[in-house]
XYZ file of C-alpha atoms in Angstrom:
745
model
C 74.875 50.304 24.088
C 76.609 53.141 24.250
C 76.249 53.669 20.932
C 72.288 54.002 21.066
C 72.440 56.627 24.025
C 72.272 59.640 22.588
C 69.111 58.860 20.869
C 67.173 58.858 25.052
C 69.798 61.137 26.344
C 70.699 63.417 23.195
C 74.674 63.977 24.334
C 76.816 62.847 20.856
C 78.737 60.047 20.993
C 82.676 60.223 20.596
C 82.370 59.427 17.319
C 79.937 62.606 16.427
C 82.421 65.000 19.382
C 84.946 63.665 17.172
C 84.215 64.148 13.898
C 81.002 67.101 14.074
C 79.419 68.167 10.516
C 79.493 71.138 9.447
C 77.803 73.227 7.364
C 79.216 73.855 3.728
C 79.964 77.009 2.718
C 79.150 77.304 -0.774
C 80.746 80.387 -2.380
C 78.724 82.710 -5.447
C 79.796 85.140 -7.604
C 77.877 88.164 -8.859
C 78.725 90.234 -11.827
C 76.856 93.439 -13.321
C 78.043 96.193 -13.724
C 76.040 97.910 -12.088
C 76.697 98.478 -8.587
C 72.651 99.193 -7.651
C 71.890 95.160 -9.179
C 74.716 94.145 -7.225
C 73.632 95.083 -4.450
C 69.773 94.421 -4.479
C 71.448 90.880 -5.412
C 73.438 91.128 -1.878
C 70.260 91.554 0.338
C 68.990 88.810 -1.656
C 71.055 86.624 -0.249
C 72.091 88.208 2.954
C 70.436 85.557 5.253
C 71.274 82.287 3.822
C 75.058 81.044 5.197
C 76.723 82.138 1.294
C 80.360 83.659 1.094
C 79.321 86.558 -1.886
C 82.139 88.315 -4.472
C 81.155 90.946 -6.694
C 82.839 91.801 -9.625
C 81.587 94.687 -11.857
C 82.601 93.074 -15.692
C 83.933 90.149 -17.119
C 87.464 90.475 -16.851
C 86.936 91.322 -13.013
C 85.190 87.932 -12.748
C 87.813 85.886 -14.216
C 90.149 87.544 -12.089
C 88.123 86.046 -9.312
C 88.296 82.731 -10.307
C 91.937 82.450 -10.888
C 91.693 82.653 -6.919
C 88.439 81.975 -5.697
C 86.647 78.097 -5.916
C 83.475 79.517 -6.844
C 80.451 77.288 -7.152
C 77.762 78.925 -8.628
C 78.279 82.622 -10.604
C 74.975 84.821 -11.470
C 76.205 87.526 -14.812
C 74.097 89.850 -16.043
C 73.846 89.660 -19.508
C 74.429 93.437 -21.191
C 77.593 94.114 -19.992
C 80.343 96.531 -21.436
C 83.174 95.103 -22.975
C 82.241 91.233 -22.699
C 78.564 90.633 -22.295
C 77.323 87.899 -20.182
C 77.197 85.400 -23.099
C 81.069 85.379 -23.980
C 81.680 85.490 -20.044
C 79.375 82.445 -19.247
C 81.616 80.582 -22.303
C 84.533 81.350 -21.187
C 83.823 80.620 -17.727
C 82.280 76.708 -18.485
C 85.915 76.108 -20.337
C 87.996 77.247 -17.704
C 85.353 75.860 -14.781
C 83.192 73.411 -15.916
C 81.561 72.095 -12.438
C 80.855 75.724 -11.771
C 76.960 76.369 -11.969
C 75.887 79.577 -14.631
C 72.792 81.293 -14.417
C 71.820 84.291 -16.479
C 70.072 87.137 -15.304
C 68.924 89.772 -17.688
C 66.816 92.301 -18.679
C 66.393 91.469 -22.631
C 65.905 88.318 -23.400
C 65.833 89.317 -27.262
C 69.422 88.584 -28.652
C 71.185 85.738 -30.326
C 73.304 85.471 -27.906
C 71.895 84.264 -24.936
C 70.148 81.673 -26.781
C 73.407 80.549 -28.379
C 75.041 80.301 -24.632
C 72.069 78.315 -23.437
C 72.544 75.923 -26.857
C 75.322 75.244 -25.933
C 75.032 74.154 -22.303
C 76.842 77.240 -20.789
C 74.062 78.661 -19.012
C 71.971 76.794 -16.407
C 68.842 78.741 -16.619
C 68.531 82.266 -17.452
C 66.044 84.808 -14.801
C 64.744 87.266 -16.478
C 64.640 91.088 -14.403
C 62.486 92.401 -12.001
C 63.329 88.995 -10.709
C 60.879 88.312 -7.555
C 63.197 87.341 -3.984
C 62.187 84.103 -3.172
C 62.385 82.418 -6.230
C 66.322 83.633 -6.972
C 66.262 81.785 -3.766
C 64.477 78.661 -4.474
C 66.555 78.526 -8.035
C 70.219 79.187 -6.766
C 69.484 76.900 -3.655
C 68.395 73.897 -6.422
C 71.447 75.004 -8.771
C 74.085 74.158 -5.062
C 72.380 70.665 -5.236
C 73.041 69.802 -8.533
C 76.394 71.400 -8.029
C 76.524 68.451 -4.884
C 74.856 65.871 -7.343
C 77.699 66.586 -9.550
C 80.362 66.000 -7.806
C 78.972 63.040 -6.094
C 78.345 61.211 -9.102
C 82.525 61.844 -10.057
C 82.980 60.528 -7.165
C 80.443 57.860 -7.873
C 82.045 57.500 -11.724
C 85.201 56.580 -10.041
C 83.796 53.506 -7.297
C 82.175 52.617 -10.250
C 85.867 51.104 -12.151
C 86.713 49.532 -9.497
C 83.123 48.269 -9.078
C 83.274 46.767 -12.652
C 85.648 44.202 -11.810
C 83.303 42.959 -8.867
C 80.374 42.933 -11.218
C 82.028 40.770 -13.543
C 83.329 38.552 -10.531
C 79.767 38.017 -9.161
C 78.387 37.675 -12.945
C 80.451 34.678 -12.962
C 79.546 33.170 -9.821
C 75.756 32.633 -11.453
C 77.389 30.159 -13.791
C 75.714 26.682 -13.680
C 77.489 23.489 -13.198
C 74.816 21.675 -13.850
C 74.593 21.141 -17.703
C 74.519 17.716 -18.593
C 75.855 19.061 -22.027
C 79.343 17.169 -22.031
C 78.123 13.834 -20.253
C 75.710 13.544 -23.396
C 78.301 13.832 -25.483
C 80.652 11.418 -24.017
C 78.280 8.942 -23.696
C 78.433 9.528 -27.754
C 82.454 8.721 -27.488
C 82.262 12.318 -28.779
C 84.289 13.296 -25.908
C 86.642 11.630 -24.051
C 87.635 11.110 -20.071
C 90.503 13.272 -20.618
C 88.489 16.414 -22.224
C 85.544 16.223 -19.697
C 87.661 16.525 -17.448
C 89.209 19.682 -19.216
C 85.764 20.747 -18.986
C 85.096 20.781 -15.287
C 87.964 21.911 -14.803
C 87.301 25.796 -17.115
C 84.179 25.855 -15.378
C 85.237 25.945 -11.619
C 88.213 28.583 -12.795
C 86.551 30.094 -15.410
C 83.411 30.054 -13.806
C 82.700 29.273 -18.080
C 79.085 28.054 -18.886
C 79.340 23.758 -20.796
C 78.698 25.422 -24.193
C 81.428 28.384 -24.546
C 84.663 25.714 -23.210
C 82.686 23.493 -26.263
C 82.485 25.902 -28.477
C 86.075 27.691 -27.548
C 87.440 24.281 -28.092
C 86.528 22.857 -30.853
C 86.007 19.429 -29.618
C 82.699 19.132 -31.061
C 81.266 21.313 -34.568
C 77.971 22.877 -33.944
C 76.098 21.758 -35.838
C 76.365 17.885 -34.306
C 75.339 19.084 -31.290
C 72.020 20.707 -32.589
C 71.509 17.568 -34.615
C 71.553 15.800 -32.300
C 69.301 17.650 -28.995
C 66.914 18.166 -32.487
C 66.871 14.551 -33.173
C 67.190 11.844 -29.675
C 65.637 15.057 -27.166
C 63.236 17.024 -29.783
C 64.498 20.038 -28.855
C 62.711 23.414 -30.908
C 65.578 24.939 -33.305
C 63.659 28.779 -34.262
C 65.348 30.893 -36.830
C 66.185 34.569 -34.622
C 66.016 36.505 -37.533
C 62.057 35.827 -37.450
C 61.703 37.270 -34.153
C 61.598 40.826 -33.548
C 61.578 40.848 -29.804
C 59.320 43.699 -27.723
C 61.811 45.416 -24.971
C 59.961 44.461 -21.784
C 61.061 41.082 -22.836
C 64.284 42.316 -23.349
C 63.849 43.804 -19.502
C 63.042 40.326 -17.501
C 67.071 38.713 -17.864
C 69.307 41.816 -17.622
C 72.149 42.340 -20.805
C 74.914 41.350 -19.186
C 73.778 37.938 -17.948
C 72.741 36.701 -21.867
C 75.745 37.429 -22.966
C 77.771 35.594 -19.864
C 75.810 32.658 -21.060
C 74.406 32.761 -24.196
C 70.787 32.551 -23.822
C 68.261 35.079 -24.878
C 63.837 35.396 -24.197
C 62.407 36.223 -27.098
C 58.223 36.020 -26.650
C 55.886 35.616 -23.877
C 52.690 34.348 -24.329
C 50.960 34.233 -20.551
C 53.134 32.145 -17.877
C 55.312 30.985 -20.294
C 58.759 32.789 -22.107
C 60.672 31.206 -24.991
C 63.954 30.848 -24.199
C 66.670 30.293 -27.069
C 70.008 28.869 -25.386
C 72.783 27.690 -26.816
C 73.022 24.725 -24.218
C 69.627 23.788 -23.691
C 70.554 21.089 -21.464
C 71.548 23.863 -18.434
C 68.429 22.279 -16.362
C 70.594 24.973 -13.676
C 69.703 27.677 -15.549
C 66.501 27.294 -16.712
C 65.882 26.817 -12.893
C 67.112 29.717 -12.008
C 65.498 32.217 -14.526
C 62.422 30.319 -13.818
C 62.986 31.555 -10.176
C 63.417 34.716 -10.831
C 61.029 35.587 -13.701
C 58.320 33.890 -11.913
C 57.394 32.151 -15.493
C 57.321 28.898 -16.622
C 61.189 28.404 -19.081
C 60.552 27.246 -23.452
C 63.732 26.090 -23.508
C 63.872 26.289 -27.503
C 67.687 26.177 -29.589
C 69.547 28.476 -31.618
C 72.754 28.802 -33.093
C 75.343 30.753 -30.666
C 76.983 33.417 -33.383
C 73.132 34.547 -33.940
C 72.124 34.202 -29.984
C 75.404 37.158 -30.065
C 74.506 39.166 -33.146
C 70.709 39.033 -31.780
C 72.259 40.116 -28.031
C 74.394 43.091 -29.375
C 71.221 43.943 -32.122
C 68.257 43.790 -28.886
C 70.440 45.404 -26.285
C 73.193 47.551 -28.147
C 76.345 47.278 -28.376
C 77.364 49.706 -24.923
C 76.288 49.623 -21.992
C 75.951 53.667 -19.948
C 78.837 55.878 -20.127
C 79.950 57.026 -16.614
C 82.109 59.497 -17.911
C 78.573 61.104 -19.879
C 76.419 61.105 -16.897
C 78.294 64.550 -15.107
C 77.233 66.230 -18.152
C 73.601 64.176 -17.969
C 72.288 64.929 -14.592
C 74.334 68.753 -15.431
C 72.261 69.802 -18.846
C 68.812 68.740 -16.289
C 66.556 71.188 -15.764
C 65.660 70.619 -11.734
C 62.072 71.839 -12.223
C 61.137 69.000 -15.504
C 59.666 66.720 -12.449
C 58.439 69.702 -14.198
C 59.201 75.490 -21.371
C 59.471 82.147 -38.027
C 58.730 81.589 -41.426
C 58.124 78.189 -43.291
C 58.019 77.647 -45.883
C 54.739 74.977 -47.151
C 56.092 72.048 -47.972
C 56.915 68.555 -46.241
C 60.520 67.939 -46.359
C 60.940 67.989 -42.527
C 60.282 64.078 -41.415
C 59.522 63.072 -38.085
C 62.662 61.578 -37.164
C 63.737 65.214 -37.568
C 60.685 67.004 -36.487
C 61.162 64.178 -33.046
C 65.187 64.993 -32.805
C 64.645 68.907 -32.729
C 62.418 68.188 -29.809
C 64.557 66.742 -27.642
C 67.051 68.979 -27.806
C 68.783 71.394 -24.720
C 67.742 74.593 -26.983
C 64.223 73.677 -27.003
C 63.419 71.784 -23.591
C 65.101 74.955 -21.727
C 63.064 76.977 -23.970
C 59.714 75.353 -23.169
C 60.743 75.519 -19.707
C 61.814 78.694 -18.969
C 58.511 80.115 -21.012
C 56.360 78.260 -18.476
C 58.679 79.232 -15.406
C 58.495 82.816 -16.051
C 55.138 82.816 -16.820
C 54.168 80.994 -13.886
C 56.435 82.945 -11.418
C 54.779 86.630 -13.419
C 50.647 85.162 -12.243
C 49.963 84.864 -16.169
C 47.031 83.555 -17.254
C 47.515 82.554 -20.061
C 50.951 82.519 -22.897
C 51.258 83.779 -26.503
C 54.079 82.174 -28.541
C 53.346 84.233 -31.126
C 56.003 83.780 -34.593
C 56.378 87.195 -36.564
C 58.530 87.887 -39.794
C 61.667 88.425 -38.322
C 61.767 87.254 -34.862
C 59.428 84.856 -31.750
C 57.868 86.878 -29.610
C 56.529 85.068 -25.495
C 53.938 87.065 -24.729
C 52.373 86.868 -21.027
C 48.509 87.628 -20.675
C 49.447 89.590 -16.730
C 46.245 90.949 -14.748
C 44.603 90.529 -18.291
C 46.592 92.324 -20.592
C 48.847 90.831 -22.796
C 53.154 92.198 -22.401
C 55.316 90.857 -24.722
C 58.423 89.418 -22.487
C 60.785 87.659 -23.868
C 62.555 87.439 -28.382
C 63.427 84.169 -29.409
C 64.859 83.643 -32.997
C 63.355 82.620 -35.453
C 64.987 79.391 -36.077
C 64.505 77.998 -33.287
C 60.192 78.063 -33.681
C 60.090 74.970 -35.231
C 61.597 72.680 -32.475
C 59.790 74.945 -30.253
C 56.879 74.207 -31.605
C 57.458 69.890 -31.619
C 58.438 70.225 -27.925
C 55.148 71.603 -26.810
C 53.886 69.610 -28.948
C 55.626 65.823 -28.053
C 54.776 66.864 -24.048
C 50.884 67.621 -25.437
C 50.634 64.404 -27.341
C 49.645 66.044 -30.427
C 50.881 65.422 -33.370
C 54.126 66.768 -34.574
C 53.598 66.199 -38.049
C 50.989 68.251 -39.175
C 51.219 71.831 -39.453
C 47.889 72.795 -41.424
C 45.083 72.580 -39.397
C 44.351 74.173 -35.488
C 45.532 71.404 -32.303
C 44.292 71.527 -29.138
C 45.751 70.035 -26.196
C 46.896 69.854 -22.196
C 49.970 69.429 -20.308
C 50.411 69.200 -16.318
C 53.754 71.122 -15.073
C 55.385 70.285 -11.696
C 57.510 72.804 -9.915
C 58.401 72.652 -6.496
C 56.031 74.868 -5.242
C 52.415 73.895 -7.494
C 51.031 71.611 -9.879
C 49.968 73.567 -13.205
C 47.871 72.660 -15.459
C 47.824 74.157 -19.397
C 45.262 74.176 -21.814
C 46.968 73.534 -25.668
C 45.623 75.420 -28.753
C 47.927 75.773 -32.070
C 46.758 77.794 -35.170
C 48.617 77.735 -38.834
C 49.296 81.756 -39.184
C 51.189 82.541 -42.188
C 54.447 82.957 -40.048
C 54.169 79.643 -38.069
C 52.859 77.914 -36.510
C 51.074 80.072 -33.045
C 50.529 78.945 -29.822
C 48.517 79.897 -26.686
C 48.508 78.645 -22.901
C 46.290 78.578 -21.197
C 47.484 78.727 -17.042
C 45.440 76.832 -14.511
C 46.633 76.369 -11.569
C 45.957 73.575 -9.157
C 46.939 74.599 -6.101
C 45.105 77.871 -6.394
C 42.097 78.406 -3.412
C 39.215 79.573 -4.567
C 37.771 82.785 -3.139
C 35.113 83.807 -1.293
C 32.159 85.490 -2.417
C 33.633 88.523 -0.131
C 36.240 88.720 -2.177
C 35.023 88.538 -4.743
C 34.487 92.543 -4.386
C 30.596 92.798 -4.716
C 29.483 95.687 -2.913
C 27.448 95.100 0.366
C 23.884 95.227 -1.600
C 24.924 93.106 -4.703
C 26.406 90.553 -1.698
C 23.112 90.929 0.220
C 21.518 89.977 -3.350
C 24.545 86.768 -3.949
C 23.568 85.325 -0.924
C 19.782 85.162 -0.721
C 19.117 83.622 -4.576
C 22.535 80.168 -3.653
C 20.115 79.728 -0.749
C 17.363 78.891 -2.829
C 17.114 74.683 -3.298
C 16.538 74.655 -7.621
C 17.231 76.860 -10.755
C 19.050 78.006 -13.361
C 22.258 80.874 -11.343
C 24.203 82.192 -14.679
C 27.261 83.999 -14.355
C 28.347 85.641 -17.522
C 31.044 87.609 -19.964
C 33.996 87.618 -22.484
C 36.558 85.003 -21.867
C 38.974 85.381 -19.303
C 35.975 87.641 -16.804
C 36.547 85.086 -14.326
C 32.839 83.678 -14.615
C 34.214 79.987 -13.424
C 36.203 82.205 -10.323
C 32.517 83.266 -9.510
C 30.617 80.454 -9.266
C 33.096 77.714 -7.548
C 32.904 81.211 -4.786
C 29.326 80.411 -4.793
C 29.151 76.662 -4.698
C 31.486 76.649 -1.842
C 29.706 79.551 0.516
C 26.774 77.363 1.698
C 28.465 74.201 0.599
C 27.357 70.843 3.860
C 28.127 67.224 3.782
C 24.461 66.630 3.399
C 24.461 67.113 -0.553
C 26.126 65.863 -3.350
C 27.854 68.606 -5.020
C 29.121 67.844 -8.961
C 31.239 69.598 -11.374
C 31.848 69.164 -15.113
C 34.275 71.054 -16.755
C 36.336 71.769 -19.620
C 39.381 71.318 -17.476
C 38.775 71.561 -14.412
C 40.183 74.548 -12.798
C 39.775 74.925 -9.525
C 39.951 71.494 -7.301
C 37.989 70.668 -4.307
C 37.184 67.420 -2.393
C 34.045 67.586 -1.292
C 32.692 68.164 -5.585
C 32.300 64.982 -7.669
C 34.862 66.604 -10.820
C 33.887 65.706 -14.011
C 36.385 66.496 -16.687
C 34.935 66.334 -20.571
C 36.582 64.491 -23.235
C 35.716 65.511 -26.282
C 38.139 63.147 -28.366
C 36.166 60.067 -26.909
C 33.273 61.129 -27.483
C 32.354 62.958 -23.424
C 30.904 65.894 -24.161
C 28.711 67.750 -21.718
C 25.699 66.736 -22.341
C 26.185 62.837 -22.016
C 27.936 63.616 -18.936
C 25.048 65.582 -17.479
C 23.195 63.218 -18.573
C 25.112 59.971 -16.860
C 25.403 63.169 -13.787
C 21.581 63.463 -13.121
C 21.565 59.255 -12.729
C 24.295 60.207 -9.315
C 21.409 62.121 -7.133
C 23.137 65.044 -7.308
C 21.562 68.498 -4.915
C 24.150 71.214 -6.711
C 25.735 70.922 -9.940
C 28.100 73.407 -11.569
C 28.441 72.855 -15.658
C 31.375 74.609 -17.143
C 29.513 76.284 -19.982
C 26.199 76.305 -22.139
C 27.088 76.205 -25.340
C 24.770 74.590 -27.527
C 21.232 73.910 -27.942
C 21.638 70.059 -26.513
C 23.295 70.859 -23.210
C 21.442 74.075 -22.290
C 18.106 72.350 -22.884
C 19.552 69.638 -20.056
C 20.818 71.922 -17.906
C 17.414 73.983 -18.182
C 15.180 70.877 -17.509
C 17.335 69.955 -14.451
C 16.869 73.642 -12.440
C 13.273 72.466 -13.617
C 13.881 69.138 -11.613
C 15.231 69.811 -8.113
C 18.621 70.487 -8.423
C 20.097 73.995 -8.742
C 22.627 74.831 -11.191
C 25.677 76.519 -12.299
C 26.972 77.607 -15.499
C 28.610 80.806 -17.647
C 27.008 81.833 -20.574
C 29.028 83.860 -23.201
C 27.238 87.265 -23.540
C 27.950 90.552 -23.244
C 25.285 92.325 -19.934
C 22.461 90.004 -17.958
C 20.190 90.932 -20.459
C 21.217 89.927 -23.196
C 22.136 86.435 -21.668
C 18.251 85.395 -22.247
C 18.263 86.166 -25.693
C 21.593 84.569 -26.322
C 19.349 81.208 -24.645
C 16.747 82.514 -27.158
C 19.215 81.910 -29.527
C 20.244 78.469 -28.408
C 16.704 77.429 -28.893
C 14.872 77.039 -25.638
C 11.740 77.320 -25.143
C 10.393 80.929 -23.655
C 8.710 79.100 -20.589
C 11.449 77.131 -19.277
C 13.918 80.085 -19.223
C 10.938 81.996 -17.023
C 10.480 79.133 -14.946
C 14.502 77.598 -14.171
C 16.184 81.540 -14.466
C 17.271 82.366 -10.529
C 19.914 85.150 -11.546
C 21.874 86.328 -13.778
C 25.431 87.824 -13.123
C 27.022 89.793 -15.826
C 30.929 90.343 -14.556
C 33.418 92.053 -15.943
C 38.082 92.097 -14.303
C 39.641 95.381 -13.509
C 42.738 95.739 -12.303
C 43.638 97.048 -8.856
C 45.737 99.974 -8.352
C 48.786 98.951 -6.665
C 48.306 99.354 -2.504
C 52.239 100.659 -1.840
C 52.361 103.166 -4.741
C 48.992 104.443 -5.082
C 48.680 108.180 -5.066
C 45.660 110.885 -6.168
C 45.419 111.817 -9.730
C 43.913 114.187 -12.263
C 41.110 112.948 -14.374
C 40.853 114.694 -18.189
C 37.754 115.955 -18.551
C 37.770 114.048 -21.567
C 38.129 110.180 -20.013
C 34.640 111.127 -18.095
C 33.410 112.285 -20.442
C 33.691 109.482 -22.750
C 32.005 107.469 -20.095
C 28.553 109.541 -19.314
C 27.066 111.831 -17.686
C 27.625 109.286 -14.141
C 31.239 109.967 -14.349
C 30.345 113.628 -15.003
C 28.295 115.010 -13.016
C 29.878 114.237 -9.401
C 32.642 115.377 -7.733
C 35.305 112.003 -8.669
C 38.086 111.487 -6.630
C 40.928 109.128 -8.527
C 43.942 107.463 -7.851
C 46.809 105.898 -9.872
C 49.099 103.326 -9.341
C 53.132 105.806 -9.719
C 54.994 102.357 -10.386
C 56.959 100.619 -7.667
C 58.998 97.406 -7.235
C 56.336 95.407 -6.002
C 54.120 96.184 -9.048
C 57.202 96.134 -11.538
C 55.584 99.654 -12.300
C 53.134 98.901 -13.646
C 50.889 100.953 -10.734
C 48.521 97.728 -10.809
C 48.816 94.921 -9.167
C 45.704 91.974 -9.150
C 42.895 92.346 -10.507
C 38.784 93.415 -9.054
C 35.388 92.568 -10.382
C 32.905 94.517 -11.855
C 29.347 93.048 -11.658
C 26.273 93.486 -13.078
C 23.503 91.161 -10.830
C 19.880 90.623 -12.319
C 18.009 88.146 -9.893
C 14.228 88.477 -12.365
C 10.780 89.396 -10.254
C 7.582 87.311 -11.641
C 6.882 90.741 -13.958
C 10.296 90.126 -15.759
C 9.497 85.880 -16.140
C 6.305 87.213 -17.352
C 8.110 89.247 -19.909
C 10.286 87.003 -21.100
C 7.279 84.283 -21.474
C 6.106 85.875 -23.802
C 9.227 86.956 -25.621
C 9.454 90.606 -25.075
C 12.054 92.141 -26.776
C 15.639 94.043 -25.398
C 14.755 97.294 -24.869
C 11.310 95.865 -22.750
C 13.963 93.651 -20.649
C 16.476 96.069 -20.025
C 13.156 98.692 -18.385
C 12.139 96.110 -16.195
C 15.703 94.528 -15.048
C 16.076 98.150 -13.461
C 12.697 98.077 -12.160
C 14.071 94.999 -10.686
C 17.151 96.774 -8.735
C 20.070 95.498 -11.106
C 22.372 98.265 -10.976
C 24.692 97.987 -15.359
C 28.368 97.605 -14.611
C 29.061 100.961 -14.881
C 27.667 101.765 -12.315
C 29.781 98.822 -10.522
C 32.648 100.790 -11.987
C 32.032 103.733 -11.084
C 31.536 102.527 -7.881
C 35.066 100.867 -7.712
C 37.292 104.794 -9.368
C 35.547 106.569 -6.130
C 36.875 104.245 -3.634
C 40.099 104.361 -5.190
C 40.198 99.891 -5.885
C 40.831 101.168 -10.048
C 41.316 103.734 -12.738
C 39.346 105.580 -15.154
C 42.205 104.672 -17.697
C 41.218 100.561 -16.572
C 37.426 101.350 -16.997
C 37.824 102.743 -20.936
C 39.912 99.854 -21.597
C 37.343 97.139 -20.162
C 34.031 98.735 -20.633
C 34.987 101.072 -23.518
C 33.288 104.465 -23.526
C 30.033 104.524 -23.354
C 28.971 107.919 -25.161
C 29.437 107.592 -28.572
C 30.911 111.285 -29.977
């Protein structure tokens, strides 16, 4: 019992006291020609138990590695004399066990991709890096290093265990075959031969049929004839069978070779098994037990069985020597990254082979992971004449981040098509698909759109974070008056509430915030989206799949039979969807949906355009929220600024007539020197009163509706933008970028 005492007393046993488990000490080599970067990297790992070594260039790094054993190296790419790519290649040759990470501010060189293709780079990270991401990456890389070391030990053990496995497999040989006894009774074997067969079975653990074929005492053709004529055992031609891989997995490769057997096909609970010795009843009983299937034994020529085994299983098993390379090249985040001639010379085999090449896999992973790290909403992979440019939409603005050699476009596109289950042979038509990416930090859904252009296929990926929390309406950035209006309207038991604006203006985020504001377990909430952008346990969420005919109108009709109280409809895009949605709002349901229009009043005209009757719109419409997203000034570097009068004039008299105090972000590390961090909404909220609804029912024009909306107390987008600028939340430049000039010159 003494060995268990420590579980209760907390004391260490003698064995634990004599051999305490010490934490592993890792050495990391940092290489960069800029002292400030080296100091910054040191600070990243100051709380870790790593021993940090530094070098100012590649030559000093190689000199350090001759005397020190490092598990990981982080190197800059652009360095004098020897660049990072060359250093990676040389260290791979000299120290293949060391993990290598490339840190670069410019991923536009073929040398970086070449180093990745050769397997010299485990991962590359763009400057400026995120400290937490870098620490996680290094931690995973060191775990990968330990995994490789453990695998080496396992490889050594494999040689030792191979003999034991071979011995154990021979123990499985059955000695219950009646074949030798049957041949002896027919005087085809004498007593001495029968005893010799029994002796070899005991010593060498060989099946009876193998001994007979080796000794050549009885021709195999004669044995087949007796089994077919006297025992009515069917004989098959193996060339007629195409064997499924799932059938092969029922019986191990080595066992089939030793016993000269082969599974052919399964029909319900019966497995057809080709046997060189179908009289081995012990073997049949063992296989019946191990597979859980009834065995239908048929016979075939032994050489034909051996050839078919080679054809089906392959000549070689896994080479354990390659396992280290296999593990080393695996990206830990995978759970979880040209001018094309218009011809069809590229075969599907070449496309598939290209999608499996390490550069394609690593590039796609790197592109997606960098987008997640930068909190990008979209990824644009755009082929140009001389290169492929990867652009990220960060806070609503597209930024060029990575340049890739144009010769990698086909493999890059093929890899993304394979991941999203699209047709890789189709390069002339647009395609849409989805990918779900799992990283250690989050799960992200990507909506894929592929468009053929004159320079090749352009890919746009929309990122939707499953783990993103739904914001409260207080976090949306509405003013107190607008917040009060919205809070009151969402308490109504029925009606239509629309959020309008262009793509990417935050409409769905707003609707989810409104949906959960007064959410209770007493109501039934259902959402219909394409795809689902936020995940709510309290709601029944349906994803539209138009490929199989599961479109918005069909799902909406089905949902109305599910007794819903509140319905969130992803988008109204056609007459059928609009008609079903508005009639649901008229029959006791509160319906939230989005519409693509430029303003709140224009939504009414858009609904007319979709073919809805005016009295239906007037009766069901309860609120319209038009919105845009503006970049917020970074809190860490915000400072007062002077805005040129010309810009204020472009935004109209509201900005000119008031002494507006403006601010701007000067740029810092926290905002990546952009001056902006995050986004905030500007809103135009229309709550139709009775007079406004009368105008809708009478088919009034836009001008009349605008005047009536102002009487309803609606503030325009530009008015809300002025409030945000005056509060120091955004800039005049940003208002001009998103809303445009309000005064014609």
